[in-house]
């Protein structure tokens, strides 16, 4: 389907049905192919093709948004009719920021043809490599490929269209009840090395035999990329969201040195524009420890007297960051380990819950591998533990002892999203419970 033509068609219908209204339209066509495996066997190949159209109209101080997946002439006409009827009885919208003005794209989406056209056999080849590299251990996970084609049009003259591809491989290997994990995201399927990921997951699983239990305490830690991805998830949702800042629900303060000088944080979008028609570009949120920016949509930008950064999400949630990442540092995980007298190597975090969004205090559990480090060497595995930690505090001035040289793109569970995470060597992580309670 030609999404640009669809967006133009809906805009034309809406402008004629709603004289004097401000109108914008998005049309998105998404193809996803998913290969899932469990017990070291592929058990599901599925493909999904969807086309969705969103129409938003603002008239006489009222705003309404409607959507449809029915893209026949009748379906699009019905969308416009429903919108025209609804906007006249919608509640007042005093925060309406107006439509995005005409502006060209800054980024061009990356479209890898092999990923766009990937077959079940192409995904199965990565799964086979993962399973084979695990050397007989039980494995499970998925490989996904996708292609997005999107268009935006509005009555103020803005017209954008772009495409992008995505690929992910996420799997575990299990040995005697202990799991090792490896995850990777890219815009190209060819970047996903099933053999390397399977070998990493298997090595992690095999090295967890006979774990010890450690008491709650503050430990010097190395968080591996899989664990760091959880920090990025919560910084994106609760930290650098301008709506949360305006409502005093976030720690972020532009201009303040809130992080260690080793920390730089950025958003690198894979979609070249947002649903409000604002072109996206790379956004530096933290530079050498100083918070330099927030993610804005048009509503939060109007309140702040700023410009939208192209992170339009929803009126209720506010701006959304889907491609957050830490800038890499220098050195390897092995070099970081060699500098620790006593500490922990933590592969992954899960079941994390926000206790206080204002300080970004979270509690959660470790998983997929924890090891004790003594005298600069990994000595033995450790049972999973509960932590309660203020995430910004863990990365505060003087708290970051090292940032890994390799920043690994991790699946974010959002289509075209990714968290790009190096390993982090932190001075303190607050362990508040162990397997005994």
XYZ file of N, CA and C in Angstrom, residues 5-123:
357
model
N -0.195 8.180 -0.369
C -1.466 8.425 -1.043
C -2.637 8.302 -0.077
N -2.566 7.323 0.818
C -3.633 7.154 1.800
C -3.737 8.373 2.705
N -2.587 8.860 3.190
C -2.598 10.045 4.051
C -3.145 11.259 3.315
N -2.759 11.430 2.064
C -3.265 12.549 1.264
C -4.780 12.449 1.080
N -5.250 11.245 0.824
C -6.678 11.032 0.610
C -7.477 11.396 1.855
N -7.024 10.930 3.009
C -7.737 11.214 4.245
C -7.681 12.704 4.574
N -6.531 13.333 4.382
C -6.425 14.762 4.641
C -7.399 15.544 3.771
N -7.482 15.197 2.493
C -8.393 15.891 1.580
C -9.843 15.732 2.038
N -10.232 14.505 2.403
C -11.592 14.269 2.875
C -11.890 15.054 4.145
N -10.919 15.082 5.072
C -11.133 15.739 6.350
C -11.214 17.253 6.217
N -10.389 17.832 5.378
C -10.408 19.284 5.180
C -11.753 19.715 4.601
N -12.290 18.909 3.695
C -13.588 19.245 3.111
C -14.737 19.025 4.100
N -14.604 18.022 4.945
C -15.672 17.739 5.913
C -15.648 18.676 7.117
N -14.475 19.280 7.406
C -14.310 20.134 8.581
C -13.688 21.476 8.194
N -14.441 22.346 7.542
C -13.891 23.647 7.149
C -13.389 24.427 8.360
N -12.206 24.968 8.258
C -11.638 25.762 9.333
C -10.910 24.966 10.395
N -10.956 23.654 10.327
C -10.281 22.829 11.336
C -8.803 22.669 11.025
N -8.026 22.451 12.083
C -6.644 22.018 11.922
C -6.662 20.488 11.910
N -6.054 19.906 10.892
C -6.171 18.474 10.678
C -4.797 17.878 10.396
N -4.521 16.702 10.997
C -3.335 15.964 10.573
C -3.639 14.476 10.503
N -2.825 13.775 9.702
C -3.054 12.369 9.399
C -1.719 11.631 9.430
N -1.718 10.443 10.039
C -0.594 9.534 9.879
C -1.104 8.232 9.285
N -0.304 7.641 8.415
C -0.607 6.329 7.846
C 0.641 5.474 7.973
N 0.492 4.307 8.573
C 1.636 3.431 8.840
C 1.349 2.024 8.350
N 2.283 1.480 7.579
C 2.217 0.085 7.150
C 3.376 -0.658 7.806
N 3.066 -1.725 8.531
C 4.069 -2.472 9.282
C 4.015 -3.941 8.901
N 5.178 -4.491 8.590
C 5.312 -5.937 8.382
C 6.239 -6.482 9.454
N 5.799 -7.546 10.140
C 6.630 -8.219 11.142
C 6.681 -9.697 10.831
N 7.865 -10.260 10.957
C 8.039 -11.701 10.863
C 8.693 -12.193 12.134
N 8.111 -13.203 12.766
C 8.579 -13.672 14.069
C 8.798 -15.176 14.037
N 9.977 -15.603 14.478
C 10.311 -17.021 14.630
C 10.632 -17.271 16.095
N 9.845 -18.128 16.729
C 10.031 -18.435 18.148
C 10.533 -19.864 18.315
N 11.372 -20.050 19.337
C 11.888 -21.387 19.604
C 11.879 -21.681 21.097
N 11.675 -22.937 21.437
C 11.699 -23.421 22.818
C 12.122 -24.881 22.795
N 12.724 -25.342 23.882
C 13.267 -26.699 23.916
C 14.191 -26.961 22.726
N 14.892 -25.899 22.310
C 15.877 -25.960 21.218
C 15.259 -26.296 19.864
N 13.948 -26.057 19.720
C 13.265 -26.314 18.443
C 12.370 -25.120 18.104
N 12.319 -24.801 16.808
C 11.388 -23.768 16.367
C 9.969 -24.324 16.466
N 9.115 -23.585 17.148
C 7.738 -24.049 17.300
C 6.722 -23.091 16.688
N 7.198 -21.933 16.187
C 6.237 -20.991 15.620
C 6.926 -20.043 14.649
N 6.342 -19.907 13.467
C 6.691 -18.852 12.516
C 5.411 -18.093 12.205
N 5.393 -16.799 12.467
C 4.203 -16.001 12.178
C 4.616 -14.730 11.461
N 3.705 -14.218 10.651
C 3.915 -12.946 9.962
C 2.662 -12.104 10.125
N 2.862 -10.813 10.233
C 1.754 -9.883 10.433
C 1.964 -8.665 9.544
N 0.930 -8.295 8.823
C 0.943 -7.073 8.019
C -0.244 -6.223 8.433
N 0.027 -5.018 8.907
C -1.041 -4.121 9.329
C -0.851 -2.741 8.708
N -1.959 -2.123 8.404
C -1.968 -0.729 7.966
C -2.916 0.014 8.892
N -2.448 1.076 9.490
C -3.277 1.861 10.400
C -3.240 3.328 9.994
N -4.369 3.973 10.167
C -4.500 5.398 9.846
C -5.033 6.114 11.074
N -4.367 7.202 11.438
C -4.823 8.041 12.550
C -5.185 9.420 12.022
N -6.342 9.898 12.411
C -6.809 11.232 12.010
C -7.049 12.057 13.262
N -6.482 13.243 13.291
C -6.675 14.153 14.420
C -7.207 15.476 13.896
N -8.223 16.010 14.584
C -8.817 17.282 14.158
C -8.985 18.193 15.364
N -8.704 19.481 15.173
C -8.900 20.499 16.204
C -9.794 21.585 15.624
N -10.957 21.797 16.272
C -11.955 22.746 15.758
C -12.642 23.416 16.936
N -12.687 24.741 16.892
C -13.376 25.523 17.929
C -12.895 25.161 19.329
N -11.576 24.981 19.469
C -10.996 24.720 20.781
C -11.143 23.297 21.273
N -11.572 22.379 20.406
C -11.770 20.991 20.789
C -10.919 20.095 19.892
N -10.412 19.001 20.473
C -9.543 18.095 19.728
C -10.050 16.675 19.862
N -9.999 15.935 18.769
C -10.361 14.530 18.804
C -9.418 13.751 17.909
N -9.118 12.526 18.300
C -8.259 11.629 17.523
C -8.997 10.318 17.295
N -8.998 9.856 16.058
C -9.628 8.584 15.720
C -8.658 7.757 14.884
N -8.846 6.449 14.919
C -7.972 5.546 14.166
C -8.797 4.471 13.475
N -8.184 3.870 12.461
C -8.812 2.749 11.776
C -7.746 1.879 11.131
N -8.085 0.625 10.932
C -7.273 -0.268 10.101
C -8.042 -0.654 8.838
N -9.196 -0.029 8.626
C -10.001 -0.268 7.424
C -9.637 0.797 6.400
N -8.882 0.407 5.400
C -8.321 1.393 4.468
C -8.996 1.379 3.100
N -10.137 0.738 2.994
C -10.925 0.840 1.765
C -11.508 2.240 1.685
N -11.995 2.681 0.523
C -12.633 3.998 0.435
C -13.737 4.172 1.469
N -14.512 3.114 1.680
C -15.596 3.202 2.659
C -15.038 3.343 4.079
N -13.968 2.609 4.373
C -13.375 2.685 5.695
C -12.799 4.057 5.997
N -12.140 4.666 5.024
C -11.549 5.990 5.222
C -12.630 7.058 5.315
N -13.690 6.924 4.527
C -14.802 7.871 4.610
C -15.465 7.795 5.976
N -15.617 6.572 6.494
C -16.193 6.402 7.823
C -15.312 7.027 8.897
N -14.003 6.900 8.766
C -13.075 7.512 9.715
C -13.290 9.015 9.781
N -13.388 9.654 8.625
C -13.574 11.102 8.583
C -14.936 11.482 9.158
N -15.968 10.729 8.838
C -17.310 11.034 9.344
C -17.355 10.927 10.865
N -16.732 9.888 11.416
C -16.698 9.723 12.861
C -15.951 10.857 13.543
N -14.871 11.282 12.917
C -14.076 12.375 13.470
C -14.868 13.677 13.462
N -15.531 13.956 12.349
C -16.304 15.189 12.226
C -17.433 15.242 13.254
N -18.047 14.096 13.520
C -19.120 14.055 14.506
C -18.580 14.203 15.920
N -17.439 13.566 16.195
C -16.905 13.543 17.554
C -16.302 14.878 17.972
N -15.668 15.596 17.072
C -14.948 16.802 17.458
C -15.887 17.887 17.961
N -17.108 17.880 17.514
C -18.044 18.931 17.912
C -18.551 18.742 19.344
N -18.396 17.544 19.884
C -18.829 17.294 21.263
C -17.669 16.934 22.179
N -16.447 17.058 21.678
C -15.264 16.739 22.483
C -15.063 17.796 23.566
N -14.384 17.454 24.662
C -14.102 18.464 25.697
C -13.129 19.522 25.187
N -13.138 20.665 25.833
C -12.218 21.742 25.469
C -10.767 21.291 25.660
N -9.900 21.782 24.806
C -8.481 21.405 24.839
C -7.634 22.674 24.909
N -7.508 23.265 26.103
C -6.753 24.519 26.210
C -5.266 24.367 25.941
N -4.748 23.129 25.983
C -3.314 22.927 25.756
C -2.947 22.625 24.322
N -3.889 22.761 23.391
C -3.597 22.472 21.984
C -2.417 23.312 21.502
N -1.359 22.678 20.993
C -0.156 23.427 20.621
C -0.102 23.840 19.157
N -1.105 23.481 18.386
C -1.063 23.743 16.956
C -0.348 22.644 16.204
N -0.456 22.708 14.878
C 0.140 21.688 14.016
C 1.617 21.964 13.761
N 2.331 20.921 13.441
C 3.744 21.070 13.068
C 3.857 21.854 11.759
N 4.750 22.837 11.711
C 4.942 23.561 10.453
C 5.703 22.718 9.446
N 5.651 23.126 8.211
C 6.386 22.412 7.160
C 7.880 22.463 7.452
N 8.526 21.304 7.414
C 9.971 21.198 7.659
C 10.463 19.899 7.051
N 11.672 19.895 6.500
C 12.179 18.662 5.869
C 12.717 17.679 6.884
N 12.873 16.429 6.453
C 13.487 15.419 7.292
C 14.965 15.720 7.504
N 15.450 15.383 8.677
C 16.870 15.481 8.998
C 17.526 14.110 8.833
N 16.829 13.076 9.260
C 17.317 11.701 9.163
C 16.574 10.968 8.055
N 17.256 10.043 7.427
C 16.597 9.117 6.507
C 16.618 7.751 7.162
N 15.487 7.103 7.235
C 15.441 5.799 7.870
C 16.309 4.792 7.135
N 16.875 3.860 7.891
C 17.702 2.819 7.295
C 16.801 1.671 6.847
N 16.849 1.369 5.549
C 16.082 0.254 5.000
C 17.060 -0.751 4.419
N 17.164 -1.886 5.101
C 17.999 -2.971 4.621
C 17.109 -3.957 3.873
N 17.363 -4.133 2.592
C 16.463 -4.942 1.767
C 16.408 -6.390 2.242
N 17.530 -6.937 2.662
C 17.542 -8.323 3.115
C 16.707 -8.504 4.376
N 16.687 -7.483 5.217
C 15.864 -7.536 6.425
C 14.395 -7.331 6.085
N 14.133 -6.376 5.218
C 12.744 -6.119 4.790
C 12.120 -7.372 4.182
N 12.903 -8.105 3.396
C 12.377 -9.264 2.661
C 12.711 -10.593 3.348
N 13.143 -10.551 4.608
C 13.590 -11.768 5.291
C 12.485 -12.824 5.332
N 12.878 -14.060 5.089
C 11.951 -15.193 5.098
C 12.057 -15.939 6.427
N 11.115 -16.842 6.701
C 11.268 -17.708 7.883
C 12.586 -18.476 7.877
N 13.052 -18.893 6.704
C 14.339 -19.599 6.627
C 15.492 -18.704 7.053
N 15.429 -17.419 6.700
C 16.489 -16.481 7.090
C 16.556 -16.347 8.606
N 15.401 -16.219 9.242
C 15.383 -16.126 10.705
C 15.775 -17.459 11.340
